[in-house]
PDB file of C-alpha atoms in Angstrom:
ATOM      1  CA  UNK Z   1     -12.696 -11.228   7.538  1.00  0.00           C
ATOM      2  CA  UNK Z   2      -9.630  -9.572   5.637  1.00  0.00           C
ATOM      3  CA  UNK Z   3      -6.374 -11.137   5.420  1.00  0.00           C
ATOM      4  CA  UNK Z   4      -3.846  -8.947   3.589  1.00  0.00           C
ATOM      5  CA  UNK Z   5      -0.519 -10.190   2.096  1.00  0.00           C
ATOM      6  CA  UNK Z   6       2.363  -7.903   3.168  1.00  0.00           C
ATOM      7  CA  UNK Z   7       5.308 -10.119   2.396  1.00  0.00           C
ATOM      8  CA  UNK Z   8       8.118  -7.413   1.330  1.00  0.00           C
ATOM      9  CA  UNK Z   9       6.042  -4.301   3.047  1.00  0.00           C
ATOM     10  CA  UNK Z  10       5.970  -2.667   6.011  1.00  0.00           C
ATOM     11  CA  UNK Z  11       3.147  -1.305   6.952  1.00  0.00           C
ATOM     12  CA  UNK Z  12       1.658   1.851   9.325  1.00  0.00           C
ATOM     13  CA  UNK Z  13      -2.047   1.193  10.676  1.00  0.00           C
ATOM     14  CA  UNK Z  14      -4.674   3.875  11.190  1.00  0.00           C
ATOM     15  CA  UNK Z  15      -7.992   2.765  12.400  1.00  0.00           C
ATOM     16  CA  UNK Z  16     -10.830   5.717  12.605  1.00  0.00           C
ATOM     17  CA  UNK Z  17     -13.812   3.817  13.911  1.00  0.00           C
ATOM     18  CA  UNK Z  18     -14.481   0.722  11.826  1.00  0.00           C
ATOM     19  CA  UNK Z  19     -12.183   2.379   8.748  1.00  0.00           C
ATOM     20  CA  UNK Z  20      -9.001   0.683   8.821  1.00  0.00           C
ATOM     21  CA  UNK Z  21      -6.080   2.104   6.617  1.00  0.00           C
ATOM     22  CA  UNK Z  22      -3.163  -0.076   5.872  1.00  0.00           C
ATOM     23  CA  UNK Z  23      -0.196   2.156   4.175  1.00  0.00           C
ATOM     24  CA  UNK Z  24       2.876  -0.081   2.994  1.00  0.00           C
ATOM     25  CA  UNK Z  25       6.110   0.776   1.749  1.00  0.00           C
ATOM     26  CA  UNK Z  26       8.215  -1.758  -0.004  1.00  0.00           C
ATOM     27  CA  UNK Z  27      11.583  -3.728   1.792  1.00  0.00           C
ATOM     28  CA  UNK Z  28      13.223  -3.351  -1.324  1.00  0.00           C
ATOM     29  CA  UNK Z  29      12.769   0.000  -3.366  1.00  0.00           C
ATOM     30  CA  UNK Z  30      11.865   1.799  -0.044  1.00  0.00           C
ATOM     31  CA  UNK Z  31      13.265   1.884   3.819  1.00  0.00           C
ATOM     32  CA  UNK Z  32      10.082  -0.510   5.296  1.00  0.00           C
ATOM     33  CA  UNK Z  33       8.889   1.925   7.697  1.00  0.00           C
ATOM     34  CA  UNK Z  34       5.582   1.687   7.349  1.00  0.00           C
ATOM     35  CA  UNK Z  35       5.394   5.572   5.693  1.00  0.00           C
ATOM     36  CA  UNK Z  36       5.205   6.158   2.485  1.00  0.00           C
ATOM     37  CA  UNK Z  37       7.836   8.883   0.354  1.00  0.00           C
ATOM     38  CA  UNK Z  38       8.852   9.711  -2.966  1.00  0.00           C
ATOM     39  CA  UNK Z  39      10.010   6.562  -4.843  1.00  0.00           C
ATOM     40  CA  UNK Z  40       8.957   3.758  -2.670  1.00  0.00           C
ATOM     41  CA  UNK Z  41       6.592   1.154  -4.300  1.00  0.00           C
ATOM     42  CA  UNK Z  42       3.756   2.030  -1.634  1.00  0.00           C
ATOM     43  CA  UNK Z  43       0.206   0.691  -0.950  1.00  0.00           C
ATOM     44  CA  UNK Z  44      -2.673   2.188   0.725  1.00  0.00           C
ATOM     45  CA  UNK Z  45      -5.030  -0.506   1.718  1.00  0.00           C
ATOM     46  CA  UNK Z  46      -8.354   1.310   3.325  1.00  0.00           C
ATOM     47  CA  UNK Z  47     -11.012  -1.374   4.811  1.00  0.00           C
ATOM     48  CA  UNK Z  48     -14.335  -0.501   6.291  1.00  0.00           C
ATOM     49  CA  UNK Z  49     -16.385  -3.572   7.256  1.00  0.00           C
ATOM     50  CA  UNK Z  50     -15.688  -6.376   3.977  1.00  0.00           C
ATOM     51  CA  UNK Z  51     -15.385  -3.249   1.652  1.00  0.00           C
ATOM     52  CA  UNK Z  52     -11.451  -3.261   0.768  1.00  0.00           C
ATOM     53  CA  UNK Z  53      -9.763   0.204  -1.386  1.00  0.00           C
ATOM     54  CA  UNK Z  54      -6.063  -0.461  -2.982  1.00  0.00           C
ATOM     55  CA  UNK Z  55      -4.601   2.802  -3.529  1.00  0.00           C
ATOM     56  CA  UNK Z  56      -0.584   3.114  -4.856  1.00  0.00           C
ATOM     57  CA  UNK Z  57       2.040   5.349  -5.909  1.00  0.00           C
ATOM     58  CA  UNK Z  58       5.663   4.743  -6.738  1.00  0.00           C
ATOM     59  CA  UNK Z  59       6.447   8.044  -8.927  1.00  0.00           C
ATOM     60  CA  UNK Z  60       3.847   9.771  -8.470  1.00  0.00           C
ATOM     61  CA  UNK Z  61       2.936  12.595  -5.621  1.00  0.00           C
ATOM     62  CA  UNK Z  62      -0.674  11.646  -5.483  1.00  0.00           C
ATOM     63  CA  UNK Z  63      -2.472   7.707  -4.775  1.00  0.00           C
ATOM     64  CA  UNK Z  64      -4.109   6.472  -8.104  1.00  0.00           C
ATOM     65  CA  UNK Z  65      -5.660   2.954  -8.459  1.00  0.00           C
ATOM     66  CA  UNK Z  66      -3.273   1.940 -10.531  1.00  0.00           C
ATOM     67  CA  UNK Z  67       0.824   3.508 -10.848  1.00  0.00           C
ATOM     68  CA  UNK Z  68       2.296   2.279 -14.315  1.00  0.00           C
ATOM     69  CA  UNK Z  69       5.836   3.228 -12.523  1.00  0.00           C
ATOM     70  CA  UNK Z  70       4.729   0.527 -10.196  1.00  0.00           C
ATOM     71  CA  UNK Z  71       6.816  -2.475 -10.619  1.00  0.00           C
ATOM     72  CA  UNK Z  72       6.971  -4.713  -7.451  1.00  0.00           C
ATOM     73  CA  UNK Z  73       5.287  -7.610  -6.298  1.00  0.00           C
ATOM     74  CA  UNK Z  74       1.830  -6.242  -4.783  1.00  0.00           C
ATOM     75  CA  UNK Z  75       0.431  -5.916  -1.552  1.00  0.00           C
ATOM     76  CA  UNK Z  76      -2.299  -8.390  -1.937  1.00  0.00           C
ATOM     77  CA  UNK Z  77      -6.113  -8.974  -0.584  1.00  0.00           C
ATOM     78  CA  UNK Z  78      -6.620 -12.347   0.238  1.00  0.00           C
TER      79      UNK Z  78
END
């Protein structure tokens, strides 16, 4: 079991099979709709079984494990 900490996000849900991908977009620096664009603190959370991927971007076009322009409180894996 998975239990993700989204206080401050929004987040879309995609599930393709038993891959589940969580993107957030930050209540503050961003308009909480669950989609991610150019200058919100986002978070792409992908799960497949207990297997969990953190992706983010703030600045940046592409994901990267780790956005130095990334200055939020993170979506966290509990």
């Amino acid at each position: 079991s998975v239990t993700l900490n989204t206080n401050d996000y929004s987040c879309g849900v995609v599930q393709s099979g038993s891959v589940i991908t969580f993107t957030c977009d930050s209540v503050f620096d961003g308009n909480g709709d669950g989609v991610c664009a150019s200058g919100e603190s986002c978070t792409r959370l992908t799960v497949d079984g207990s297997s969990v991927t953190r992706m983010e971007k703030n600045s940046r076009e592409e994901w990267v494990a780790s956005d130095d322009s990334y200055f939020l409180e993170r979506v966290g894996v509990i």
